[in-house]
Amino acid sequence: MGEISITKLLVVAALIVLVFGTKKLRTLGGDLGSAIKGFKKAMNDDETSVKKNADDDVPAEKLSHKE
């Protein structure tokens, strides 16, 4: 098998460009970038809603055991 060298990576990249074309790769990259941005935004929105709900909660009253 051997190691993965720069020349092997360049050959694979050239084959990918030949098979898919630069326009499809550019579109794929843009779609992937927007998906990642959307995922990060959803994660941030979820964290802020959790923090907001935690701030709105009323602390529980302390109960003491009476004998």
Short mmCIF file of C-alpha atoms in Angstrom, two decimals:
data_model
loop_
_atom_site.label_atom_id
_atom_site.label_comp_id
_atom_site.label_asym_id
_atom_site.label_seq_id
_atom_site.Cartn_x
_atom_site.Cartn_y
_atom_site.Cartn_z
CA MET A 1 0.00 0.00 0.00
CA GLY A 2 2.51 2.62 1.07
CA GLU A 3 2.22 6.18 2.14
CA ILE A 4 0.04 8.88 0.66
CA SER A 5 2.31 11.40 -1.04
CA ILE A 6 1.65 14.82 -2.50
CA THR A 7 1.86 13.47 -6.05
CA LYS A 8 -0.81 10.85 -5.32
CA LEU A 9 -3.08 13.51 -3.81
CA LEU A 10 -2.58 15.75 -6.86
CA VAL A 11 -3.44 12.89 -9.23
CA VAL A 12 -6.61 12.10 -7.27
CA ALA A 13 -7.59 15.79 -7.21
CA ALA A 14 -7.04 16.06 -10.98
CA LEU A 15 -9.18 12.97 -11.59
CA ILE A 16 -11.98 14.38 -9.42
CA VAL A 17 -11.89 17.66 -11.35
CA LEU A 18 -11.99 15.79 -14.66
CA VAL A 19 -14.92 13.61 -13.59
CA PHE A 20 -17.11 16.23 -11.91
CA GLY A 21 -15.96 19.48 -13.49
CA THR A 22 -15.10 22.72 -11.76
CA LYS A 23 -18.65 24.12 -11.85
CA LYS A 24 -20.15 21.17 -9.99
CA LEU A 25 -17.32 21.20 -7.46
CA ARG A 26 -17.81 24.92 -6.86
CA THR A 27 -21.54 24.40 -6.39
CA LEU A 28 -20.91 21.48 -4.06
CA GLY A 29 -18.49 23.58 -2.00
CA GLY A 30 -21.02 26.42 -1.72
CA ASP A 31 -23.78 24.02 -0.68
CA LEU A 32 -21.53 22.42 1.91
CA GLY A 33 -20.53 25.82 3.30
CA SER A 34 -24.12 27.00 3.63
CA ALA A 35 -25.09 23.72 5.30
CA ILE A 36 -22.32 24.15 7.86
CA LYS A 37 -23.36 27.76 8.51
CA GLY A 38 -26.96 26.68 8.99
CA PHE A 39 -25.91 23.95 11.40
CA LYS A 40 -23.80 26.35 13.46
CA LYS A 41 -26.66 28.87 13.56
CA ALA A 42 -29.10 26.20 14.72
CA MET A 43 -26.68 25.10 17.45
CA ASN A 44 -26.24 28.69 18.66
CA ASP A 45 -30.00 29.30 18.62
CA ASP A 46 -30.53 26.12 20.63
CA GLU A 47 -27.92 27.16 23.23
CA THR A 48 -29.45 30.62 23.64
CA SER A 49 -32.95 29.17 24.06
CA VAL A 50 -31.66 26.75 26.71
CA LYS A 51 -29.97 29.61 28.59
CA LYS A 52 -33.14 31.72 28.31
CA ASN A 53 -35.28 28.90 29.67
CA ALA A 54 -32.83 28.31 32.52
CA ASP A 55 -32.98 32.01 33.47
CA ASP A 56 -36.78 31.96 33.45
CA ASP A 57 -37.03 28.98 35.79
CA VAL A 58 -37.98 29.78 39.36
CA PRO A 59 -35.62 28.29 41.92
CA ALA A 60 -37.14 25.49 43.94
CA GLU A 61 -38.04 26.13 47.53
CA LYS A 62 -36.00 24.41 50.18
CA LEU A 63 -37.90 21.75 52.02
CA SER A 64 -36.94 20.76 55.50
CA HIS A 65 -37.77 17.50 57.14
CA LYS A 66 -39.85 18.04 60.26
CA GLU A 67 -40.21 15.33 62.82
#
